[in-house]
């Protein structure tokens, strides 16, 4: 028995035999060619084949995973036509008179290495996409494709997995993933989440492990090779307990969220796409407490039109069938920036022109979004929420614009609906003047992710700071308490939509502070309902 500790990718426990997957290394030989045009025609033909395959994979991913993650294959289609990549290959064929296979393999390696050496984890993990795309062109040039045929349920072990490799696997037969490379952004992670199977990275798998028994404990990022009987028994028991826990959670479906002594809480889910809304419905969320609209903007190559946005917001409202959907207006900023908003680069983006500041700077973009939201209001129970508020003037300014938008819709006889307008309390300034803000807003939603970042003066993205970052810090608790009191004194409701809402160790405390609503990731709705049911409400 051997134990390895890796990096945590996705929770869960799996016990089973290993299927070791190794990508067949293609032997690419360098040939001298005389007819460069003919060689480039072969390259173009291979790209055409690759394009056809990617379009099929995109459709498959749409059906099997979800729209957001299927975008990987759309990105690959774009990479296929990437100017720099193509230019380097064509130049190599023309100037060095080498065969297309060689030019593709060398250029692919160079580009992938360039990404691999980047500091940023996200870009680092994109090197696998370059390899995937260039391998695909090579397959088309040389014939053949790697096939991943699983004949039994298996733990998949590999150095790394490309998106197309992961998608080729029979989902019913994947018990878990263990890879060497990979991060929370990797395709393995995305698939593990979509299939709901445990995954651990940072484990150097070897061919000798094939068919051997193993255990993956995704909670502890632990991989156990050839476990002894006692360990196997222990983990089989853990697996049973986990299944029982999930069954138990299912019992909370269809119930109200109430404490032992019947204090009612609204338990909503956070969403970033229509797929997330489906997950919210599956997990019995009572509404959507935070619809992050920035993903619609970040995933698009040009600014989403009013019609495109209206379609999404309207479907979100319809899917929730009368339950509340709180749409947060655009919260992009200098670091989360779509290519089409030519904003200046900022030295300190977290404190830059983001959230409501951007909306008040780019009013046309903001008004288009508000038009789409108010039109969608006619189709369900939508509320609007403004992010990154720091002053009363900002709230008045956004509400003035909202009135203008409604007036324009009215003048043009376009159907629209009314909406509650709330604000996010995610800056210390907003919490400290929440008594004043409560006179302007219909509700508050506390964004504890940013509120913690700005209160503790610690970058929420910086993993080096994890050991200093205390999400239960007394300063944060006092700001939450103050916000709740000020909201209630003015007769408005207050929720929490940051990660703290899903922290079961705080549920009792937050409920006793008087928080009216909690909005959490879809998968946390039932655990929080269960936790609430075990709490006694004793107001502070
Ligand atoms: C927050 O800041 O807590 C929040 C919910 O917003 P986001 O995480 O999108 O910044
Ligand atoms: Mg925030």
Short mmCIF file of C-alpha atoms and ligand atoms in Angstrom, two decimals:
data_model
loop_
_atom_site.label_atom_id
_atom_site.label_comp_id
_atom_site.label_asym_id
_atom_site.label_seq_id
_atom_site.Cartn_x
_atom_site.Cartn_y
_atom_site.Cartn_z
CA UNK A 1 0.00 0.00 0.00
CA UNK A 2 1.32 3.44 -0.96
CA UNK A 3 -0.17 6.82 -0.09
CA UNK A 4 0.27 9.99 -2.14
CA UNK A 5 -1.02 13.44 -1.29
CA UNK A 6 -1.79 15.71 -4.22
CA UNK A 7 -3.76 18.84 -4.94
CA UNK A 8 -7.46 18.98 -4.28
CA UNK A 9 -9.54 19.26 -7.43
CA UNK A 10 -12.96 17.87 -6.56
CA UNK A 11 -14.49 16.24 -3.49
CA UNK A 12 -15.78 12.70 -3.13
CA UNK A 13 -14.55 9.17 -2.53
CA UNK A 14 -13.91 6.48 -5.13
CA UNK A 15 -12.70 2.91 -4.80
CA UNK A 16 -11.85 0.90 -7.91
CA UNK A 17 -9.32 -0.31 -10.43
CA UNK A 18 -7.03 2.03 -12.30
CA UNK A 19 -7.17 2.62 -16.01
CA UNK A 20 -3.85 4.20 -16.93
CA UNK A 21 -4.13 6.41 -19.96
CA UNK A 22 -1.06 7.42 -21.88
CA UNK A 23 -1.24 9.53 -24.96
CA UNK A 24 0.36 7.78 -27.85
CA UNK A 25 3.42 9.82 -28.78
CA UNK A 26 3.42 10.38 -32.48
CA UNK A 27 6.79 9.96 -34.14
CA UNK A 28 7.12 13.01 -36.29
CA UNK A 29 10.03 12.88 -38.70
CA UNK A 30 11.54 15.84 -40.41
CA UNK A 31 11.38 15.59 -44.20
CA UNK A 32 12.77 18.02 -46.71
CA UNK A 33 10.12 19.07 -49.20
CA UNK A 34 10.34 20.70 -52.61
CA UNK A 35 6.74 21.77 -53.17
CA UNK A 36 5.82 24.10 -50.29
CA UNK A 37 2.44 24.96 -51.81
CA UNK A 38 1.42 21.29 -51.91
CA UNK A 39 2.55 20.88 -48.31
CA UNK A 40 0.54 23.91 -47.21
CA UNK A 41 -2.49 22.51 -49.03
CA UNK A 42 -2.11 19.34 -46.89
CA UNK A 43 -1.96 21.55 -43.79
CA UNK A 44 -5.14 23.39 -44.81
CA UNK A 45 -6.91 20.09 -45.49
CA UNK A 46 -5.87 18.80 -42.03
CA UNK A 47 -7.24 21.95 -40.43
CA UNK A 48 -10.54 21.44 -42.25
CA UNK A 49 -10.76 17.91 -40.81
CA UNK A 50 -9.86 19.23 -37.35
CA UNK A 51 -12.52 21.93 -37.64
CA UNK A 52 -15.19 19.34 -38.46
CA UNK A 53 -14.15 17.23 -35.45
CA UNK A 54 -14.19 20.22 -33.12
CA UNK A 55 -17.63 21.27 -34.27
CA UNK A 56 -18.90 17.74 -33.50
CA UNK A 57 -17.19 17.79 -30.08
CA UNK A 58 -18.70 21.20 -29.31
CA UNK A 59 -22.20 19.85 -30.00
CA UNK A 60 -21.49 16.77 -27.89
CA UNK A 61 -20.19 18.87 -25.00
CA UNK A 62 -23.27 21.10 -25.18
CA UNK A 63 -25.44 18.03 -24.69
CA UNK A 64 -23.27 16.19 -22.15
CA UNK A 65 -21.69 18.92 -20.03
CA UNK A 66 -23.02 22.46 -20.24
CA UNK A 67 -22.87 25.53 -22.40
CA UNK A 68 -20.19 27.32 -20.42
CA UNK A 69 -17.73 24.43 -20.35
CA UNK A 70 -18.45 23.49 -23.97
CA UNK A 71 -16.85 26.84 -24.82
CA UNK A 72 -13.48 25.07 -24.58
CA UNK A 73 -14.09 23.59 -28.00
CA UNK A 74 -15.16 26.93 -29.34
CA UNK A 75 -11.85 28.32 -28.07
CA UNK A 76 -10.06 25.47 -29.88
CA UNK A 77 -11.84 26.41 -33.10
CA UNK A 78 -10.51 29.95 -32.66
CA UNK A 79 -7.01 28.63 -31.90
CA UNK A 80 -7.10 26.65 -35.12
CA UNK A 81 -7.18 29.94 -36.98
CA UNK A 82 -4.90 31.81 -34.60
CA UNK A 83 -2.82 34.18 -36.70
CA UNK A 84 0.50 33.73 -34.85
CA UNK A 85 0.26 29.94 -34.77
CA UNK A 86 -0.61 29.69 -38.47
CA UNK A 87 1.97 32.27 -39.46
CA UNK A 88 4.72 30.36 -37.63
CA UNK A 89 3.74 27.04 -39.27
CA UNK A 90 3.42 28.48 -42.78
CA UNK A 91 6.76 30.31 -42.47
CA UNK A 92 8.50 27.19 -41.29
CA UNK A 93 7.18 25.16 -44.22
CA UNK A 94 8.02 27.89 -46.75
CA UNK A 95 11.37 29.07 -45.43
CA UNK A 96 12.85 25.92 -43.97
CA UNK A 97 11.30 23.60 -46.56
CA UNK A 98 10.08 21.09 -43.99
CA UNK A 99 7.01 18.84 -44.02
CA UNK A 100 3.76 20.08 -42.46
CA UNK A 101 3.84 17.46 -39.64
CA UNK A 102 7.22 18.68 -38.48
CA UNK A 103 6.24 22.36 -38.66
CA UNK A 104 3.02 21.71 -36.71
CA UNK A 105 4.74 19.58 -34.04
CA UNK A 106 7.61 22.01 -33.43
CA UNK A 107 5.42 25.12 -33.47
CA UNK A 108 2.87 23.43 -31.16
CA UNK A 109 5.65 22.55 -28.71
CA UNK A 110 7.05 26.08 -28.78
CA UNK A 111 3.69 27.74 -28.22
CA UNK A 112 2.69 25.29 -25.48
CA UNK A 113 6.02 25.83 -23.70
CA UNK A 114 5.50 29.59 -23.86
CA UNK A 115 2.18 29.20 -21.99
CA UNK A 116 3.58 26.62 -19.60
CA UNK A 117 6.20 29.13 -18.46
CA UNK A 118 3.69 31.84 -17.64
CA UNK A 119 3.20 32.80 -14.02
CA UNK A 120 -0.56 32.96 -14.14
CA UNK A 121 -2.15 29.57 -13.34
CA UNK A 122 -4.94 30.14 -15.81
CA UNK A 123 -2.61 30.75 -18.75
CA UNK A 124 -0.32 27.94 -17.62
CA UNK A 125 -3.17 25.50 -17.82
CA UNK A 126 -4.06 26.74 -21.32
CA UNK A 127 -0.87 25.13 -22.73
CA UNK A 128 -2.80 21.86 -22.81
CA UNK A 129 -5.30 23.45 -25.20
CA UNK A 130 -2.51 24.34 -27.63
CA UNK A 131 -1.26 20.76 -27.47
CA UNK A 132 -4.77 19.46 -27.98
CA UNK A 133 -5.29 21.60 -31.08
CA UNK A 134 -1.90 20.87 -32.66
CA UNK A 135 -2.21 17.12 -31.88
CA UNK A 136 -5.53 17.17 -33.63
CA UNK A 137 -3.99 18.70 -36.76
CA UNK A 138 -1.21 16.10 -36.53
CA UNK A 139 -3.78 13.31 -36.27
CA UNK A 140 -5.42 14.59 -39.39
CA UNK A 141 -2.07 14.80 -41.21
CA UNK A 142 -0.82 11.40 -40.09
CA UNK A 143 -4.09 9.51 -39.71
CA UNK A 144 -5.52 7.95 -36.58
CA UNK A 145 -6.85 9.30 -33.31
CA UNK A 146 -6.27 8.11 -29.77
CA UNK A 147 -9.18 6.04 -28.61
CA UNK A 148 -10.12 5.78 -24.96
CA UNK A 149 -12.26 2.69 -24.59
CA UNK A 150 -13.15 1.91 -20.98
CA UNK A 151 -14.52 -1.60 -20.60
CA UNK A 152 -15.30 -1.29 -16.89
CA UNK A 153 -15.81 1.39 -14.27
CA UNK A 154 -12.34 2.80 -13.59
CA UNK A 155 -10.27 5.42 -11.85
CA UNK A 156 -8.62 7.29 -14.71
CA UNK A 157 -4.92 7.95 -14.12
CA UNK A 158 -2.91 10.05 -16.57
CA UNK A 159 -0.19 12.66 -16.75
CA UNK A 160 -2.80 15.10 -17.96
CA UNK A 161 -5.95 14.98 -20.04
CA UNK A 162 -6.95 17.17 -22.92
CA UNK A 163 -10.57 18.36 -23.25
CA UNK A 164 -11.22 16.02 -26.17
CA UNK A 165 -9.74 13.07 -24.30
CA UNK A 166 -11.97 13.69 -21.30
CA UNK A 167 -15.01 14.03 -23.53
CA UNK A 168 -14.29 10.77 -25.36
CA UNK A 169 -14.64 8.77 -22.15
CA UNK A 170 -17.84 6.95 -21.36
CA UNK A 171 -19.20 9.04 -18.48
CA UNK A 172 -20.90 6.06 -16.86
CA UNK A 173 -17.53 4.35 -16.43
CA UNK A 174 -15.49 7.16 -14.91
CA UNK A 175 -15.13 6.71 -11.13
CA UNK A 176 -12.50 9.39 -10.52
CA UNK A 177 -9.55 11.23 -12.02
CA UNK A 178 -5.97 11.27 -10.81
CA UNK A 179 -3.53 13.33 -12.84
CA UNK A 180 -0.12 14.88 -12.51
CA UNK A 181 -0.95 18.23 -14.08
CA UNK A 182 -4.15 20.18 -13.62
CA UNK A 183 -5.61 22.91 -11.47
CA UNK A 184 -9.05 24.08 -10.46
CA UNK A 185 -9.32 25.61 -13.94
CA UNK A 186 -8.24 22.51 -15.81
CA UNK A 187 -10.48 20.47 -18.05
CA UNK A 188 -10.18 17.51 -15.72
CA UNK A 189 -11.58 19.72 -12.97
CA UNK A 190 -14.41 20.93 -15.16
CA UNK A 191 -15.35 17.39 -16.15
CA UNK A 192 -15.00 16.08 -12.60
CA UNK A 193 -17.43 18.76 -11.43
CA UNK A 194 -19.81 18.04 -14.31
CA UNK A 195 -19.73 14.26 -13.63
CA UNK A 196 -19.64 14.76 -9.88
CA UNK A 197 -16.66 12.41 -9.41
CA UNK A 198 -13.61 12.99 -7.16
CA UNK A 199 -10.38 14.27 -8.68
CA UNK A 200 -6.86 14.80 -7.35
CA UNK A 201 -3.95 16.38 -9.24
CA UNK A 202 -0.23 16.43 -8.54
CA UNK A 203 0.14 12.62 -8.59
CA UNK A 204 2.66 11.17 -11.02
CA UNK A 205 0.83 8.11 -12.32
CA UNK A 206 2.73 5.28 -13.97
CA UNK A 207 1.83 2.57 -16.49
CA UNK A 208 2.58 -0.08 -13.88
CA UNK A 209 -0.47 1.03 -11.94
CA UNK A 210 -2.82 -0.18 -14.65
CA UNK A 211 -5.56 -2.49 -13.28
CA UNK A 212 -4.35 -2.09 -9.68
CA UNK A 213 -6.84 -1.27 -6.93
CA UNK A 214 -6.82 2.29 -5.62
CA UNK A 215 -8.72 4.75 -3.48
CA UNK A 216 -9.20 8.45 -4.11
CA UNK A 217 -10.24 10.67 -1.27
CA UNK A 218 -11.01 13.99 -2.95
CA UNK A 219 -11.75 15.69 0.39
CA UNK A 220 -8.19 15.11 1.60
CA UNK A 221 -6.51 15.13 -1.87
CA UNK A 222 -5.33 11.62 -1.06
CA UNK A 223 -4.51 8.78 -3.45
CA UNK A 224 -3.93 5.29 -2.04
CA UNK A 225 -2.43 2.64 -4.31
CA UNK A 226 -3.08 -1.03 -3.57
CA UNK A 227 -4.81 -0.39 -0.23
CA UNK A 228 -4.74 -3.18 2.36
CA UNK A 229 -8.01 -4.85 3.39
CA UNK A 230 -8.42 -2.70 6.47
CA UNK A 231 -8.06 0.56 4.51
CA UNK A 232 -10.39 -0.71 1.79
CA UNK A 233 -12.98 -1.54 4.39
CA UNK A 234 -12.61 1.89 6.01
CA UNK A 235 -13.12 3.70 2.70
CA UNK A 236 -15.99 1.48 1.59
CA UNK A 237 -17.68 2.47 4.84
CA UNK A 238 -16.88 6.17 4.18
CA UNK A 239 -18.38 5.82 0.71
CA UNK A 240 -21.55 4.32 2.16
CA UNK A 241 -21.73 7.14 4.71
CA UNK A 242 -21.33 9.67 1.92
CA UNK A 243 -24.15 8.07 -0.08
CA UNK A 244 -26.32 8.06 3.03
CA UNK A 245 -25.51 11.73 3.59
CA UNK A 246 -26.59 12.56 0.04
CA UNK A 247 -29.79 10.50 0.49
CA UNK A 248 -30.45 12.33 3.72
CA UNK A 249 -30.00 15.67 2.01
CA UNK A 250 -32.54 14.60 -0.60
CA UNK A 251 -35.04 14.45 2.25
CA UNK A 252 -34.69 18.21 2.55
CA UNK A 253 -35.91 18.74 -1.00
CA UNK A 254 -39.35 20.32 -1.19
CA UNK A 255 -39.17 21.57 2.39
CA UNK A 256 -39.15 25.12 3.67
CA UNK A 257 -35.96 26.48 5.22
CA UNK A 258 -36.82 26.92 8.89
CA UNK A 259 -35.01 26.71 12.20
CA UNK A 260 -36.08 24.25 14.89
CA UNK A 261 -38.32 26.95 16.38
CA UNK A 262 -39.81 27.82 12.97
CA UNK A 263 -37.92 30.99 12.07
CA UNK A 264 -38.10 31.14 8.25
CA UNK A 265 -35.05 31.92 6.07
CA UNK A 266 -35.12 32.45 2.30
CA UNK A 267 -32.55 30.08 0.83
CA UNK A 268 -31.50 31.10 -2.67
CA UNK A 269 -28.75 30.00 -5.09
CA UNK A 270 -26.04 31.95 -6.86
CA UNK A 271 -25.81 31.59 -10.65
CA UNK A 272 -23.63 32.75 -13.50
CA UNK A 273 -25.48 31.17 -16.42
CA UNK A 274 -28.74 29.50 -17.39
CA UNK A 275 -27.09 26.12 -16.70
CA UNK A 276 -26.49 27.24 -13.11
CA UNK A 277 -30.17 28.12 -12.89
CA UNK A 278 -31.00 24.55 -13.92
CA UNK A 279 -28.70 23.35 -11.11
CA UNK A 280 -30.50 25.71 -8.70
CA UNK A 281 -33.86 24.20 -9.68
CA UNK A 282 -32.46 20.65 -9.29
CA UNK A 283 -31.22 21.51 -5.81
CA UNK A 284 -34.53 23.06 -4.82
CA UNK A 285 -33.33 26.65 -4.36
CA UNK A 286 -36.11 29.03 -3.38
CA UNK A 287 -34.85 31.71 -5.74
CA UNK A 288 -31.70 33.12 -7.30
CA UNK A 289 -30.03 35.48 -4.84
CA UNK A 290 -27.23 36.56 -7.16
CA UNK A 291 -27.20 36.24 -10.93
CA UNK A 292 -23.69 37.31 -11.91
CA UNK A 293 -24.24 38.85 -15.34
CA UNK A 294 -20.57 39.54 -16.01
CA UNK A 295 -20.07 36.04 -17.46
CA UNK A 296 -22.45 36.92 -20.28
CA UNK A 297 -20.14 39.82 -21.10
CA UNK A 298 -16.84 38.02 -20.51
CA UNK A 299 -17.76 35.04 -22.68
CA UNK A 300 -18.82 37.16 -25.59
CA UNK A 301 -16.49 38.55 -28.25
CA UNK A 302 -18.52 41.71 -28.66
CA UNK A 303 -20.82 43.52 -26.29
CA UNK A 304 -23.96 41.38 -25.83
CA UNK A 305 -26.91 43.11 -27.47
CA UNK A 306 -30.09 44.09 -25.66
CA UNK A 307 -31.90 41.20 -27.37
CA UNK A 308 -29.25 38.63 -26.38
CA UNK A 309 -29.36 39.81 -22.78
CA UNK A 310 -33.15 40.00 -22.69
CA UNK A 311 -33.31 36.40 -23.93
CA UNK A 312 -31.08 35.19 -21.07
CA UNK A 313 -32.78 37.20 -18.30
CA UNK A 314 -36.24 36.25 -19.56
CA UNK A 315 -35.33 32.54 -19.62
CA UNK A 316 -33.80 32.83 -16.14
CA UNK A 317 -37.09 34.26 -14.85
CA UNK A 318 -39.14 31.63 -16.66
CA UNK A 319 -37.01 28.74 -15.42
CA UNK A 320 -37.52 29.95 -11.84
CA UNK A 321 -41.27 30.01 -12.45
CA UNK A 322 -42.27 32.94 -10.27
CA UNK A 323 -39.51 32.55 -7.69
CA UNK A 324 -37.31 35.59 -7.20
CA UNK A 325 -34.31 36.11 -9.52
CA UNK A 326 -31.97 38.87 -8.34
CA UNK A 327 -30.01 40.07 -11.34
CA UNK A 328 -26.82 41.87 -10.46
CA UNK A 329 -25.88 44.51 -12.97
CA UNK A 330 -22.52 44.30 -14.67
CA UNK A 331 -19.62 43.82 -12.26
CA UNK A 332 -16.64 43.77 -14.56
CA UNK A 333 -13.55 45.83 -13.93
CA UNK A 334 -10.02 46.30 -15.03
CA UNK A 335 -8.92 42.73 -14.28
CA UNK A 336 -12.10 41.03 -15.56
CA UNK A 337 -12.22 42.87 -18.81
CA UNK A 338 -13.79 41.91 -22.10
CA UNK A 339 -11.70 42.84 -25.16
CA UNK A 340 -14.33 45.25 -26.48
CA UNK A 341 -14.27 47.65 -23.49
CA UNK A 342 -11.06 49.50 -24.24
CA UNK A 343 -10.48 50.53 -20.62
CA UNK A 344 -7.12 51.86 -19.51
CA UNK A 345 -4.93 49.35 -17.70
CA UNK A 346 -5.10 50.07 -13.99
CA UNK A 347 -2.32 49.70 -11.43
CA UNK A 348 -4.78 48.55 -8.78
CA UNK A 349 -7.74 46.93 -10.52
CA UNK A 350 -9.48 45.64 -7.37
CA UNK A 351 -9.85 49.29 -6.37
CA UNK A 352 -10.37 50.49 -9.91
CA UNK A 353 -13.22 51.31 -12.23
CA UNK A 354 -15.33 48.24 -11.49
CA UNK A 355 -18.95 47.46 -10.69
CA UNK A 356 -21.21 50.46 -10.40
CA UNK A 357 -18.32 52.80 -11.18
CA UNK A 358 -18.01 51.27 -14.62
CA UNK A 359 -21.79 51.41 -15.10
CA UNK A 360 -21.80 55.11 -14.26
CA UNK A 361 -18.87 55.67 -16.65
CA UNK A 362 -20.18 53.56 -19.53
CA UNK A 363 -23.79 54.62 -19.21
CA UNK A 364 -24.83 53.40 -22.66
CA UNK A 365 -23.69 49.86 -21.86
CA UNK A 366 -25.46 50.09 -18.48
CA UNK A 367 -28.67 51.41 -20.01
CA UNK A 368 -28.73 48.58 -22.56
CA UNK A 369 -28.47 46.08 -19.72
CA UNK A 370 -31.19 47.81 -17.71
CA UNK A 371 -33.51 47.88 -20.74
CA UNK A 372 -33.00 44.13 -21.15
CA UNK A 373 -33.65 43.49 -17.45
CA UNK A 374 -36.77 45.68 -17.19
CA UNK A 375 -38.19 44.02 -20.31
CA UNK A 376 -37.51 40.58 -18.81
CA UNK A 377 -39.31 41.71 -15.62
CA UNK A 378 -42.56 41.24 -17.51
CA UNK A 379 -41.87 37.47 -17.57
CA UNK A 380 -41.26 36.65 -13.92
CA UNK A 381 -40.21 37.81 -10.50
CA UNK A 382 -37.01 39.76 -11.14
CA UNK A 383 -35.19 42.10 -8.78
CA UNK A 384 -32.17 44.24 -9.65
CA UNK A 385 -29.05 44.61 -7.55
CA UNK A 386 -26.20 47.10 -7.96
CA UNK A 387 -22.62 46.07 -7.05
CA UNK A 388 -19.70 47.88 -5.40
CA UNK A 389 -21.74 50.72 -3.93
CA UNK A 390 -19.85 53.14 -1.66
CA UNK A 391 -22.16 56.18 -1.46
CA UNK A 392 -25.74 57.41 -1.38
CA UNK A 393 -25.07 59.45 -4.52
CA UNK A 394 -24.19 56.33 -6.49
CA UNK A 395 -27.47 54.69 -5.53
CA UNK A 396 -29.42 57.80 -6.48
CA UNK A 397 -27.54 58.01 -9.79
CA UNK A 398 -28.25 54.40 -10.79
CA UNK A 399 -31.88 54.72 -9.78
CA UNK A 400 -32.19 57.89 -11.87
CA UNK A 401 -30.83 56.02 -14.88
CA UNK A 402 -33.23 53.13 -14.17
CA UNK A 403 -36.13 55.65 -14.21
CA UNK A 404 -34.90 57.08 -17.53
CA UNK A 405 -34.74 53.59 -19.02
CA UNK A 406 -38.29 52.80 -17.91
CA UNK A 407 -39.51 56.13 -19.29
CA UNK A 408 -37.88 55.38 -22.67
CA UNK A 409 -39.50 51.94 -22.75
CA UNK A 410 -42.85 53.48 -21.88
CA UNK A 411 -42.50 56.12 -24.63
CA UNK A 412 -41.69 53.40 -27.17
CA UNK A 413 -44.63 51.28 -25.95
CA UNK A 414 -42.30 48.38 -25.15
CA UNK A 415 -43.56 45.97 -22.51
CA UNK A 416 -41.60 46.03 -19.26
CA UNK A 417 -42.14 45.24 -15.60
CA UNK A 418 -41.29 46.79 -12.26
CA UNK A 419 -38.51 45.47 -10.04
CA UNK A 420 -37.27 45.82 -6.50
CA UNK A 421 -33.91 47.61 -6.60
CA UNK A 422 -31.35 46.56 -4.02
CA UNK A 423 -27.67 47.11 -3.49
CA UNK A 424 -24.71 44.97 -2.57
CA UNK A 425 -23.00 45.78 0.68
CA UNK A 426 -19.47 44.74 -0.17
CA UNK A 427 -17.35 47.72 0.76
CA UNK A 428 -16.68 48.79 4.35
CA UNK A 429 -17.99 52.25 3.36
CA UNK A 430 -21.37 50.79 2.39
CA UNK A 431 -21.62 48.80 5.63
CA UNK A 432 -20.70 51.84 7.72
CA UNK A 433 -23.35 54.05 6.09
CA UNK A 434 -25.91 51.27 5.73
CA UNK A 435 -28.37 53.35 7.81
CA UNK A 436 -28.29 56.02 5.08
CA UNK A 437 -28.27 53.55 2.20
CA UNK A 438 -31.26 51.68 3.64
CA UNK A 439 -33.40 54.77 2.90
CA UNK A 440 -32.53 54.46 -0.80
CA UNK A 441 -32.57 50.71 -1.46
CA UNK A 442 -35.34 48.11 -1.42
CA UNK A 443 -32.99 45.47 0.01
CA UNK A 444 -29.36 44.72 0.84
CA UNK A 445 -27.28 41.72 -0.13
CA UNK A 446 -23.96 41.44 1.67
CA UNK A 447 -21.09 40.41 -0.61
CA UNK A 448 -18.78 38.92 1.98
CA UNK A 449 -16.10 38.02 -0.58
CA UNK A 450 -15.33 41.63 -1.37
CA UNK A 451 -16.33 42.91 2.06
CA UNK A 452 -13.66 40.64 3.57
CA UNK A 453 -11.11 41.65 0.93
CA UNK A 454 -11.56 45.37 1.54
CA UNK A 455 -12.02 45.17 5.31
CA UNK A 456 -8.95 43.02 5.86
CA UNK A 457 -7.01 44.75 3.04
CA UNK A 458 -6.15 41.34 1.59
CA UNK A 459 -6.37 40.47 -2.07
CA UNK A 460 -8.94 37.68 -2.34
CA UNK A 461 -7.09 36.16 -5.31
CA UNK A 462 -3.71 35.92 -3.61
CA UNK A 463 -3.21 32.34 -2.41
CA UNK A 464 -0.07 33.41 -0.48
CA UNK A 465 -2.37 35.25 1.92
CA UNK A 466 -4.48 32.22 2.78
CA UNK A 467 -2.75 31.81 6.13
CA UNK A 468 -3.62 35.39 7.11
CA UNK A 469 -7.09 35.47 5.64
CA UNK A 470 -9.66 34.96 8.37
CA UNK A 471 -13.17 34.92 6.87
CA UNK A 472 -14.63 34.84 10.40
CA UNK A 473 -12.74 37.98 11.46
CA UNK A 474 -14.57 39.92 14.15
CA UNK A 475 -14.37 43.11 12.03
CA UNK A 476 -16.37 41.39 9.31
CA UNK A 477 -18.90 40.01 11.80
CA UNK A 478 -19.45 43.47 13.25
CA UNK A 479 -19.99 44.99 9.80
CA UNK A 480 -22.54 42.28 8.93
CA UNK A 481 -24.36 42.78 12.22
CA UNK A 482 -24.42 46.54 11.78
CA UNK A 483 -25.77 46.19 8.22
CA UNK A 484 -28.54 43.81 9.31
CA UNK A 485 -29.61 46.12 12.13
CA UNK A 486 -29.65 49.20 9.91
CA UNK A 487 -31.63 47.38 7.24
CA UNK A 488 -34.24 46.18 9.72
CA UNK A 489 -34.49 49.58 11.44
CA UNK A 490 -35.50 50.99 8.04
CA UNK A 491 -37.82 48.09 7.24
CA UNK A 492 -35.89 46.44 4.41
CA UNK A 493 -34.70 42.84 4.15
CA UNK A 494 -31.08 41.79 4.05
CA UNK A 495 -29.33 38.74 2.62
CA UNK A 496 -25.81 37.40 2.15
CA UNK A 497 -24.60 36.22 -1.24
CA UNK A 498 -20.84 35.89 -0.61
CA UNK A 499 -19.18 32.55 0.17
CA UNK A 500 -19.75 33.01 3.90
CA UNK A 501 -23.45 32.28 3.37
CA UNK A 502 -22.46 28.67 2.59
CA UNK A 503 -20.24 28.26 5.63
CA UNK A 504 -22.20 25.81 7.79
CA UNK A 505 -20.13 26.71 10.85
CA UNK A 506 -21.64 30.23 10.66
CA UNK A 507 -25.26 29.41 9.81
CA UNK A 508 -26.49 29.70 13.40
CA UNK A 509 -24.61 32.96 13.98
CA UNK A 510 -25.89 34.59 10.78
CA UNK A 511 -29.48 33.55 11.46
CA UNK A 512 -29.26 34.87 15.01
CA UNK A 513 -27.94 38.17 13.65
CA UNK A 514 -31.24 38.37 11.79
CA UNK A 515 -30.14 37.71 8.21
CA UNK A 516 -33.31 37.14 6.16
CA UNK A 517 -31.84 35.42 3.12
CA UNK A 518 -28.81 33.28 2.26
CA UNK A 519 -27.68 32.73 -1.31
CA UNK A 520 -25.21 29.91 -1.90
CA UNK A 521 -23.80 27.69 -4.67
CA UNK A 522 -26.52 25.30 -5.88
CA UNK A 523 -24.77 22.29 -4.32
CA UNK A 524 -24.89 23.95 -0.88
CA UNK A 525 -28.63 24.66 -0.80
CA UNK A 526 -29.61 21.36 0.84
CA UNK A 527 -26.70 21.27 3.34
CA UNK A 528 -27.63 24.80 4.49
CA UNK A 529 -31.32 23.86 4.75
CA UNK A 530 -30.33 20.91 6.90
CA UNK A 531 -28.04 23.07 9.04
CA UNK A 532 -30.80 25.65 9.50
CA UNK A 533 -33.22 22.93 10.63
CA UNK A 534 -30.78 22.06 13.42
CA UNK A 535 -30.47 25.67 14.67
CA UNK A 536 -32.47 27.26 17.45
CA UNK A 537 -33.24 30.90 16.58
CA UNK A 538 -32.21 33.03 19.55
CA UNK A 539 -31.88 36.62 18.24
CA UNK A 540 -28.80 38.56 19.39
C1 LIG B 1 -18.99 39.18 -3.08
O1 LIG B 1 -18.15 40.05 -3.27
O2 LIG B 1 -19.16 38.61 -1.98
C2 LIG B 1 -19.87 38.75 -4.18
C3 LIG B 1 -20.87 37.92 -3.97
O3 LIG B 1 -19.59 39.18 -5.42
P1 LIG B 1 -18.38 38.60 -6.33
O4 LIG B 1 -17.86 37.38 -5.63
O5 LIG B 1 -18.99 38.31 -7.64
O6 LIG B 1 -17.42 39.73 -6.34
MG1 LIG B 2 -18.22 41.28 -5.06
#
